[in-house]
């Protein structure tokens, strides 16, 4: 439910949400003092929420205005909170508290819920607001957590390196999660959160090199203008925001870091430290999720892996190889609803996913049961329904081939007698799969400045994807997968209520596949599956873990209806909101056009895709 417009305007005037980059040069401040003041302001705002909730007959508008003030105070402090105290950021703004996301189990009995997701249901629910001591207690407990963080600031060294890291991650968070409304409050106005974050980032501009401050603040000023759209405008234009705000601001921060001779950010996930923003060319390291033994120069290993990929000796009976199911001519899928198991195995396989960009998934298999590509390879090779063999048996077969033994020895700089091993087989296949990384699509070209790359309909689809349709709250830009920005270290799973394949897209039976629950035993993960990466989705039908949807049009209609629960299936743990998105026919078509624009150029025209062959040397074999 939205705040009345005059209340919002009044609140903004009262708290002074004004950002005028370039009008007044920022003055240097001590980062510790600045952070302390930000947290103190948040404490004061939460005290107001507690006071409003404690009134005998709380005024709903007053309570919501107090909440909005606290929310803005949090967003002002968010870049530093997330950089300095990530657990505090989780407690203050974790959306799994109210079931919007399922990355944490339900709170244990006796645990006090905290943060904005815990405050929102009673404040924005449809029931009448009454004096609620529990709501006040949540506000006071949340305030206590903020005070805990503030009291620890003096013991932490906060310098320019911290400020630059907070800016780097804050800009990336804003350009991926923020403009998509990932954690937006029930007031439904993403722009207010975005404006507050812009002001919070502007408050750190004083720590940039003097020569970079004007460009940085100009970019933030453009962001402010883009969030001041007329009433009725369908949210923030994500393409304009990425091109005119995120990438220029990130470039200024990176240039400032280099001018100040600060260290390059460490490659802690798959987002490379040398890339200013996740939207830059070459931003992602396809070796970022590799097993420790696979972090070497992989060009020679990849060449061996390419030979293994089509070698039938990788299967027990010599009748299939990797390309049997992952056909390069079909974007490395098989075009079937479900994979075809080996003869004689009574196993029902899931839909065969594409191998394009497989190195960037963060978790593998539909139930996310392994966390490295090398482990995924080993499981496929030993699965009775897939390759049906063992790594030792594969090694024995390959060692009998002197040509292959020499290739392994040259690739891994090992004596021939040691070159072929379970480790090097996994490494070689993984190295080959990492060469299948293809991140050059019309969408990428558009946010890097090619205004002709996206047709108007696809651009509208991008706006819907990041806004009204809420696709980007699970399929996170810019990878459009479940790998969570801005650190890009782990992948999410979701419960959307996919129907049984036999009953079709409009079916009335829920898929019986337990999904993630069969891996971790958590009831709230019943029917949970890894969020499907969407790059190349236009050429990888059919869809979902059981191949129950034959077209993207059917997929969009399913989401528009609110998933399985929205169609009347009983899915008590569904993480997808069950309410309809109310998309028009034209909007659904625009979304499909955008999804087709995520197909690499190599599969759209003669223009080659840019492939990134990993060159990481962080650890020897």
XYZ file of C-alpha atoms in Angstrom:
621
model
C 0.000 0.000 0.000
C 1.444 3.379 -1.004
C 1.839 6.443 1.178
C -0.337 9.314 0.074
C 1.686 11.558 -2.251
C 1.386 14.669 -0.070
C 2.635 12.698 2.919
C 5.677 11.509 0.974
C 6.456 15.030 -0.214
C 6.043 16.361 3.307
C 8.302 13.695 4.743
C 11.031 14.358 2.190
C 10.903 18.044 2.934
C 11.057 17.373 6.666
C 14.073 15.100 6.519
C 15.819 17.087 3.803
C 16.243 14.617 0.969
C 18.203 16.996 -1.218
C 21.105 15.988 -3.445
C 22.641 18.676 -5.558
C 25.940 17.328 -6.920
C 28.347 20.026 -7.998
C 26.680 22.900 -6.143
C 28.796 22.674 -3.013
C 32.209 21.002 -2.974
C 32.181 18.203 -0.401
C 34.269 18.751 2.695
C 36.597 16.132 4.056
C 35.230 14.286 7.097
C 36.440 11.534 9.362
C 34.811 8.333 8.127
C 34.331 6.988 11.659
C 32.483 10.131 12.728
C 30.417 10.101 9.542
C 29.394 6.471 10.043
C 28.622 7.138 13.705
C 26.308 9.995 12.768
C 24.535 7.880 10.184
C 23.854 5.140 12.735
C 22.760 7.639 15.388
C 20.216 9.052 12.929
C 18.925 5.540 12.300
C 18.593 4.920 16.052
C 16.603 8.115 16.495
C 14.305 7.200 13.607
C 13.688 3.717 15.045
C 12.871 5.277 18.420
C 10.160 7.262 16.646
C 8.741 4.065 15.182
C 8.679 2.498 18.646
C 6.983 5.595 20.096
C 4.352 5.653 17.352
C 3.670 1.938 17.823
C 3.312 2.345 21.585
C 0.531 4.937 21.370
C -2.854 3.690 22.657
C -4.453 4.318 19.262
C -1.638 4.671 16.732
C -2.312 6.868 13.753
C -1.580 4.791 10.658
C -0.193 7.693 8.653
C 2.074 8.773 11.518
C 3.327 5.224 11.937
C 4.078 4.892 8.244
C 5.816 8.254 8.136
C 7.983 7.186 11.077
C 8.781 3.972 9.246
C 9.634 5.864 6.035
C 12.005 8.110 7.970
C 13.739 5.081 9.496
C 13.908 3.368 6.130
C 15.548 6.406 4.587
C 18.042 6.626 7.460
C 18.955 2.991 6.875
C 19.448 3.492 3.145
C 21.684 6.491 3.828
C 23.890 4.276 5.989
C 23.544 1.090 3.927
C 26.794 1.347 1.890
C 28.869 1.512 5.089
C 26.739 -0.949 7.064
C 27.071 -3.589 4.346
C 30.803 -2.981 4.007
C 31.743 -2.787 7.691
C 29.064 -4.907 9.396
C 27.525 -7.321 6.837
C 25.768 -9.394 9.575
C 24.124 -6.202 10.828
C 22.923 -5.442 7.298
C 21.452 -8.946 7.138
C 19.565 -8.509 10.414
C 18.249 -5.085 9.452
C 17.133 -5.873 5.920
C 16.943 -9.645 5.384
C 13.896 -10.318 3.250
C 13.725 -13.996 4.234
C 12.233 -12.893 7.566
C 8.823 -12.356 5.966
C 9.042 -15.134 3.426
C 9.832 -13.073 0.332
C 13.061 -15.037 0.001
C 13.984 -18.392 1.426
C 17.718 -18.216 1.963
C 17.347 -18.570 5.726
C 15.168 -21.085 7.572
C 12.276 -19.857 9.698
C 13.471 -18.183 12.924
C 13.855 -20.665 15.793
C 11.334 -20.545 18.604
C 12.024 -17.687 20.972
C 14.123 -15.752 18.456
C 13.168 -12.090 18.222
C 12.564 -10.973 14.663
C 14.218 -7.702 13.759
C 14.645 -5.258 10.957
C 12.425 -3.672 8.377
C 10.841 -6.886 7.064
C 9.589 -7.588 10.596
C 8.233 -4.049 11.003
C 6.374 -3.921 7.710
C 3.509 -6.458 8.029
C 1.751 -4.755 10.966
C 2.442 -1.262 9.609
C 1.346 -1.873 6.021
C -1.124 -4.727 6.506
C -4.803 -4.298 5.822
C -5.897 -4.722 9.439
C -6.581 -1.759 11.650
C -3.546 -0.544 13.581
C -3.881 -0.815 17.343
C -1.488 -0.231 20.194
C 1.005 -3.003 19.557
C 3.690 -3.636 22.155
C 5.232 -6.382 20.009
C 5.734 -3.948 17.125
C 7.349 -1.472 19.485
C 9.559 -4.250 20.838
C 10.733 -5.115 17.324
C 11.579 -1.459 16.690
C 13.464 -1.192 19.990
C 15.345 -4.443 19.383
C 16.291 -3.290 15.891
C 17.491 -0.002 17.369
C 19.597 -1.966 19.864
C 21.329 -3.801 17.023
C 22.183 -0.492 15.368
C 23.552 0.816 18.662
C 25.651 -2.344 18.979
C 27.277 -1.561 15.638
C 27.793 2.107 16.446
C 29.540 1.310 19.704
C 32.082 -0.828 17.855
C 33.068 1.766 15.288
C 35.972 3.209 17.369
C 37.697 -0.181 17.364
C 37.639 -0.447 13.551
C 40.057 1.208 11.185
C 37.978 3.148 8.685
C 40.045 4.791 5.972
C 39.954 5.609 2.266
C 40.222 1.928 1.341
C 37.028 1.190 3.264
C 35.290 4.196 1.710
C 36.251 3.100 -1.801
C 35.120 -0.475 -1.129
C 31.793 0.793 0.247
C 31.347 2.936 -2.859
C 32.297 0.105 -5.224
C 29.889 -2.372 -3.665
C 27.226 0.243 -2.965
C 27.098 1.320 -6.606
C 26.932 -2.294 -7.760
C 24.206 -3.102 -5.207
C 22.205 -0.075 -6.350
C 22.548 -0.974 -10.028
C 21.503 -4.602 -9.575
C 19.301 -5.071 -6.513
C 18.331 -1.473 -5.760
C 16.770 -0.406 -9.049
C 15.028 -3.799 -9.254
C 13.287 -3.249 -5.904
C 14.766 -6.451 -4.448
C 14.284 -5.213 -0.891
C 11.687 -2.535 -1.555
C 9.257 -1.786 1.234
C 5.488 -2.292 0.823
C 4.993 1.375 -0.032
C 5.966 0.184 -3.483
C 8.066 3.202 -4.439
C 11.522 1.933 -5.358
C 12.561 5.468 -6.278
C 12.575 6.627 -2.653
C 15.032 3.906 -1.627
C 17.192 4.650 -4.654
C 17.257 8.377 -3.910
C 18.326 7.751 -0.336
C 21.118 5.425 -1.461
C 22.286 8.069 -3.930
C 22.533 10.576 -1.101
C 24.320 8.035 1.077
C 26.882 7.446 -1.665
C 27.247 11.182 -2.191
C 28.149 11.504 1.479
C 31.231 9.376 0.801
C 32.374 11.425 -2.190
C 34.775 13.387 0.020
C 37.006 10.305 0.157
C 37.477 10.227 -3.613
C 40.451 11.805 -5.331
C 39.708 15.491 -5.966
C 39.862 14.985 -9.715
C 37.146 12.304 -9.660
C 34.626 13.951 -7.342
C 32.910 16.089 -10.036
C 32.317 13.156 -12.406
C 31.082 10.962 -9.563
C 28.654 13.548 -8.244
C 27.407 14.393 -11.740
C 26.519 10.725 -12.230
C 24.613 10.707 -8.934
C 22.796 13.869 -10.015
C 21.667 12.118 -13.189
C 20.439 9.253 -11.012
C 18.403 11.682 -8.956
C 16.823 13.075 -12.103
C 15.991 9.588 -13.375
C 14.140 8.792 -10.131
C 12.036 11.955 -10.389
C 9.772 10.685 -13.140
C 6.238 12.056 -13.471
C 3.439 10.300 -11.642
C 2.284 7.217 -13.524
C 5.655 6.536 -15.131
C 6.416 2.795 -14.811
C 9.435 2.998 -12.503
C 13.090 3.616 -13.211
C 14.458 3.067 -16.714
C 17.164 0.503 -15.899
C 19.078 0.869 -19.150
C 19.358 4.649 -18.776
C 20.317 4.231 -15.110
C 23.063 1.695 -15.882
C 24.471 3.719 -18.787
C 24.275 7.186 -17.222
C 24.666 6.521 -13.495
C 26.105 3.147 -12.531
C 28.923 2.800 -15.041
C 30.141 6.450 -14.867
C 29.993 6.494 -11.051
C 31.818 3.172 -10.828
C 34.456 4.372 -13.300
C 35.066 7.489 -11.189
C 35.528 5.395 -8.045
C 37.941 3.068 -9.818
C 39.899 6.007 -11.264
C 40.086 7.530 -7.777
C 41.426 4.277 -6.348
C 44.165 4.206 -8.937
C 44.985 7.895 -8.455
C 45.358 7.299 -4.715
C 47.411 4.142 -5.322
C 44.986 2.055 -3.270
C 45.122 -1.734 -3.774
C 42.987 -3.321 -6.460
C 39.981 -5.076 -4.914
C 40.569 -8.765 -4.352
C 38.774 -11.261 -6.588
C 36.588 -12.553 -3.766
C 33.851 -13.887 -6.019
C 33.471 -14.015 -9.771
C 33.375 -10.207 -10.146
C 36.922 -9.288 -11.087
C 38.658 -6.672 -8.973
C 39.958 -4.921 -12.062
C 36.425 -4.305 -13.399
C 34.923 -1.052 -12.155
C 31.343 -2.346 -12.355
C 29.617 -5.678 -12.996
C 28.294 -4.172 -16.228
C 31.758 -3.707 -17.752
C 33.140 -5.973 -20.460
C 35.232 -8.745 -18.919
C 33.776 -8.141 -15.453
C 33.356 -11.826 -14.609
C 36.014 -14.450 -14.050
C 34.935 -17.847 -15.322
C 37.488 -19.429 -12.967
C 36.026 -17.670 -9.926
C 34.069 -20.721 -8.756
C 36.684 -23.284 -9.791
C 37.953 -25.922 -7.400
C 41.262 -25.011 -5.783
C 43.314 -27.375 -7.902
C 41.904 -25.868 -11.112
C 43.233 -22.330 -10.641
C 46.090 -22.418 -13.128
C 46.615 -21.219 -16.679
C 44.003 -23.423 -18.324
C 44.462 -22.982 -22.073
C 46.217 -26.304 -22.603
C 43.959 -28.027 -20.104
C 40.921 -26.688 -21.984
C 42.221 -28.160 -25.250
C 42.458 -31.589 -23.593
C 39.003 -31.090 -22.096
C 37.548 -30.336 -25.527
C 38.781 -33.729 -26.717
C 37.371 -35.457 -23.638
C 33.999 -33.771 -24.162
C 33.355 -35.925 -27.244
C 35.241 -39.027 -26.059
C 32.928 -42.057 -25.535
C 35.487 -43.580 -23.162
C 33.966 -41.334 -20.509
C 30.910 -43.637 -20.402
C 30.734 -47.205 -19.131
C 29.601 -48.765 -22.400
C 31.354 -46.370 -24.786
C 28.057 -45.357 -26.375
C 27.745 -41.763 -25.178
C 29.862 -38.724 -24.349
C 29.178 -35.243 -22.972
C 27.950 -33.904 -26.316
C 25.357 -36.683 -26.507
C 23.185 -34.717 -24.102
C 24.820 -31.285 -24.418
C 24.734 -30.853 -28.178
C 26.740 -27.804 -29.357
C 24.284 -27.427 -32.245
C 21.446 -26.988 -29.727
C 23.191 -24.452 -27.482
C 24.599 -27.377 -25.495
C 21.172 -28.803 -24.575
C 19.292 -31.784 -25.999
C 15.996 -30.036 -26.795
C 14.065 -32.604 -24.742
C 11.792 -32.081 -21.753
C 13.965 -34.454 -19.718
C 17.376 -35.955 -20.246
C 17.562 -39.455 -21.695
C 18.984 -41.927 -19.153
C 21.273 -44.790 -20.075
C 19.435 -47.959 -21.195
C 18.570 -50.221 -18.320
C 18.466 -47.502 -15.655
C 15.101 -46.777 -14.068
C 15.852 -43.139 -13.287
C 13.881 -40.060 -14.318
C 16.317 -37.313 -15.201
C 15.583 -33.604 -15.056
C 15.699 -31.178 -17.955
C 19.183 -30.909 -19.514
C 20.515 -27.364 -18.940
C 22.728 -25.467 -21.357
C 26.467 -25.405 -20.694
C 26.890 -21.840 -21.907
C 28.116 -19.751 -18.962
C 27.980 -22.874 -16.782
C 31.153 -21.776 -14.981
C 29.321 -18.769 -13.508
C 26.416 -20.588 -11.880
C 27.637 -20.668 -8.273
C 25.738 -23.916 -7.632
C 25.188 -26.834 -9.954
C 22.302 -29.173 -10.744
C 18.717 -28.041 -10.389
C 18.813 -28.749 -6.641
C 22.118 -26.874 -6.170
C 23.727 -29.905 -4.568
C 27.349 -29.173 -5.539
C 29.335 -25.948 -5.341
C 32.117 -26.421 -7.903
C 32.011 -27.277 -11.574
C 34.575 -30.024 -11.004
C 32.286 -31.769 -8.501
C 29.423 -31.510 -10.971
C 31.555 -33.196 -13.608
C 32.501 -36.021 -11.244
C 28.871 -36.644 -10.328
C 27.748 -36.845 -13.954
C 30.567 -39.258 -14.821
C 29.668 -41.593 -11.963
C 25.871 -41.314 -12.213
C 24.397 -44.701 -13.278
C 21.788 -42.911 -15.382
C 24.265 -40.646 -17.186
C 27.808 -41.922 -17.797
C 27.629 -44.870 -15.406
C 31.349 -45.247 -14.829
C 34.023 -44.226 -12.332
C 36.916 -41.806 -12.519
C 39.363 -44.645 -11.901
C 37.928 -46.588 -14.849
C 38.160 -43.521 -17.093
C 41.765 -42.965 -16.046
C 42.589 -46.600 -16.801
C 41.114 -46.335 -20.318
C 42.844 -43.058 -21.120
C 46.250 -44.225 -19.888
C 46.205 -46.934 -22.550
C 46.178 -44.186 -25.192
C 49.729 -42.848 -25.582
C 48.533 -39.814 -27.577
C 46.118 -38.787 -24.859
C 48.720 -39.436 -22.160
C 51.163 -37.094 -23.905
C 48.463 -34.435 -24.234
C 47.759 -34.605 -20.493
C 51.475 -34.518 -19.684
C 52.002 -31.396 -21.798
C 48.882 -29.674 -20.487
C 49.671 -30.188 -16.822
C 53.483 -30.289 -16.956
C 53.538 -33.685 -15.274
C 55.404 -36.940 -16.023
C 53.358 -39.145 -18.405
C 52.889 -41.807 -15.710
C 51.205 -39.229 -13.423
C 49.509 -36.963 -15.944
C 46.171 -38.778 -16.308
C 44.415 -38.868 -12.954
C 40.941 -38.277 -11.517
C 42.017 -34.721 -10.672
C 43.361 -33.867 -14.127
C 40.346 -35.403 -15.886
C 37.989 -33.208 -13.862
C 40.296 -30.226 -14.311
C 40.517 -30.632 -18.088
C 36.750 -30.952 -18.559
C 36.142 -27.999 -16.266
C 38.672 -25.899 -18.165
C 36.887 -26.663 -21.432
C 33.488 -25.787 -19.996
C 34.854 -22.467 -18.776
C 35.679 -21.539 -22.390
C 31.931 -21.687 -23.103
C 31.449 -18.420 -21.237
C 29.695 -16.051 -23.657
C 28.556 -12.733 -22.183
C 28.170 -10.628 -25.316
C 24.508 -10.121 -26.204
C 22.442 -7.187 -27.505
C 21.611 -6.353 -23.870
C 25.301 -6.129 -22.936
C 26.025 -4.012 -26.001
C 23.192 -1.648 -25.068
C 24.368 -0.888 -21.545
C 27.891 -0.382 -22.871
C 26.727 2.417 -25.124
C 25.367 0.886 -28.356
C 21.954 2.542 -28.472
C 20.967 0.561 -31.568
C 21.553 -2.859 -29.994
C 18.098 -3.181 -28.403
C 14.827 -2.624 -30.208
C 12.252 -0.491 -28.405
C 10.156 -3.530 -27.516
C 13.116 -5.348 -25.947
C 14.061 -2.216 -24.018
C 10.527 -2.033 -22.655
C 10.887 -5.701 -21.747
C 14.073 -4.902 -19.806
C 12.230 -2.170 -17.925
C 9.428 -4.588 -17.077
C 11.928 -7.301 -16.125
C 13.611 -4.968 -13.618
C 10.383 -3.333 -12.497
C 6.723 -4.301 -12.743
C 7.313 -7.990 -13.512
C 9.857 -8.277 -10.638
C 11.901 -10.876 -12.532
C 15.186 -9.298 -11.422
C 14.426 -9.898 -7.740
C 15.384 -13.547 -8.393
C 17.179 -13.489 -11.761
C 19.722 -10.857 -10.768
C 21.290 -8.563 -13.361
C 23.743 -8.541 -15.020
C 24.145 -12.328 -15.145
C 20.361 -12.821 -14.919
C 20.864 -15.811 -12.657
C 20.470 -16.557 -8.964
C 24.063 -15.557 -8.133
C 23.507 -12.714 -5.676
C 25.112 -9.303 -6.257
C 27.136 -7.393 -5.344
C 29.610 -10.020 -4.122
C 28.519 -12.744 -6.575
C 29.598 -15.572 -4.279
C 26.523 -17.751 -3.889
C 23.356 -18.729 -5.712
C 19.771 -18.684 -4.471
C 17.057 -21.305 -4.769
C 13.360 -20.508 -5.048
C 9.995 -22.266 -4.747
C 7.657 -21.262 -7.565
C 5.194 -24.156 -7.686
C 6.012 -25.730 -11.065
C 3.267 -28.157 -12.131
C 3.886 -31.787 -12.952
C 5.092 -32.275 -16.513
C 2.325 -34.767 -17.247
C -0.341 -32.188 -16.431
C 1.229 -29.501 -18.633
C 1.668 -25.764 -18.004
C -1.969 -25.359 -17.032
C -1.993 -28.513 -14.957
C -3.515 -28.916 -11.522
C -0.840 -31.188 -10.070
C 2.294 -29.925 -8.382
C 5.585 -31.485 -9.427
C 6.468 -34.299 -7.035
C 10.195 -33.527 -7.292
C 11.375 -32.598 -3.774
C 14.143 -30.401 -5.181
C 16.493 -28.896 -2.640
C 14.701 -30.585 0.277
C 16.108 -33.942 -0.852
C 19.599 -32.471 -0.394
C 19.390 -30.560 2.888
C 16.244 -32.028 4.483
C 14.713 -28.595 5.171
C 10.901 -28.627 4.787
C 10.814 -25.037 3.554
C 13.014 -26.179 0.641
C 10.371 -28.623 -0.599
C 10.155 -28.029 -4.347
C 12.974 -25.446 -4.260
C 15.252 -25.273 -7.282
C 18.206 -23.184 -8.294
C 17.168 -19.966 -10.011
C 17.657 -20.697 -13.697
C 20.257 -18.528 -15.489
C 18.480 -16.737 -18.326
C 21.302 -15.958 -20.734
C 20.527 -17.956 -23.853
C 17.043 -18.817 -22.597
C 15.538 -17.948 -25.967
C 17.146 -21.013 -27.565
C 16.968 -23.554 -24.731
C 13.312 -24.658 -24.632
C 11.623 -26.504 -22.970
C 11.774 -24.912 -19.527
C 11.912 -25.655 -15.793
C 13.404 -28.684 -14.085
C 10.877 -31.044 -15.670
C 10.569 -29.424 -19.108
C 6.871 -28.812 -18.524
C 6.742 -25.505 -20.404
C 7.453 -25.510 -24.125
C 7.649 -21.757 -24.773
C 8.704 -18.503 -23.145
C 5.168 -17.192 -23.642
C 3.877 -19.995 -21.406
C 6.583 -19.286 -18.819
C 5.681 -15.583 -18.654
C 1.984 -16.425 -18.298
C 2.830 -18.775 -15.421
C 4.729 -16.052 -13.560
C 2.069 -13.478 -14.385
C -0.526 -15.690 -12.710
C 1.527 -15.934 -9.497
C 3.188 -19.295 -10.073
C 1.676 -22.532 -8.861
C -0.062 -20.973 -5.867
C -1.541 -18.263 -8.067
C -3.015 -21.005 -10.267
C -4.643 -22.728 -7.351
C -2.010 -25.331 -6.450
C -1.244 -25.861 -2.777
C 2.288 -24.485 -2.322
C 2.487 -23.233 1.286
C 6.215 -22.471 1.055
C 6.154 -20.713 -2.312
C 8.674 -17.864 -2.367
C 7.200 -16.332 -5.509
C 4.349 -13.936 -4.623
C 1.069 -15.593 -5.578
C -0.628 -12.377 -6.657
C -0.987 -11.701 -10.358
C 1.427 -9.246 -11.949
C -1.424 -7.945 -14.157
C 0.761 -7.830 -17.243
C -0.920 -6.839 -20.465
C -0.552 -8.911 -23.610
C 1.875 -6.334 -25.030
C 3.922 -6.360 -21.822
C 4.205 -10.142 -21.872
C 5.353 -9.970 -25.470
C 7.938 -7.280 -24.598
C 9.339 -9.502 -21.852
C 9.754 -12.362 -24.324
C 11.539 -10.003 -26.728
C 13.932 -8.984 -23.971
C 14.650 -12.602 -23.055
C 15.499 -13.334 -26.694
C 17.921 -10.388 -26.569
C 19.913 -12.357 -23.954
C 21.014 -14.769 -26.678
C 24.739 -14.350 -27.499
C 25.626 -12.742 -30.805
C 27.230 -16.011 -31.860
C 23.761 -17.560 -31.993
C 21.976 -14.536 -33.477
C 24.151 -13.441 -36.393
C 27.625 -13.724 -37.840
C 28.982 -11.387 -35.161
C 31.220 -13.515 -32.898
C 30.672 -13.782 -29.185
C 33.500 -12.677 -26.931
C 34.692 -15.687 -25.006
C 36.723 -15.277 -21.878
C 39.329 -17.975 -21.420
C 40.352 -18.012 -17.755
C 43.942 -17.101 -16.994
C 43.875 -17.213 -13.231
C 47.128 -18.265 -11.562
C 46.076 -18.036 -7.964
C 47.025 -21.580 -7.073
C 49.176 -24.246 -8.692
C 47.958 -27.755 -9.470
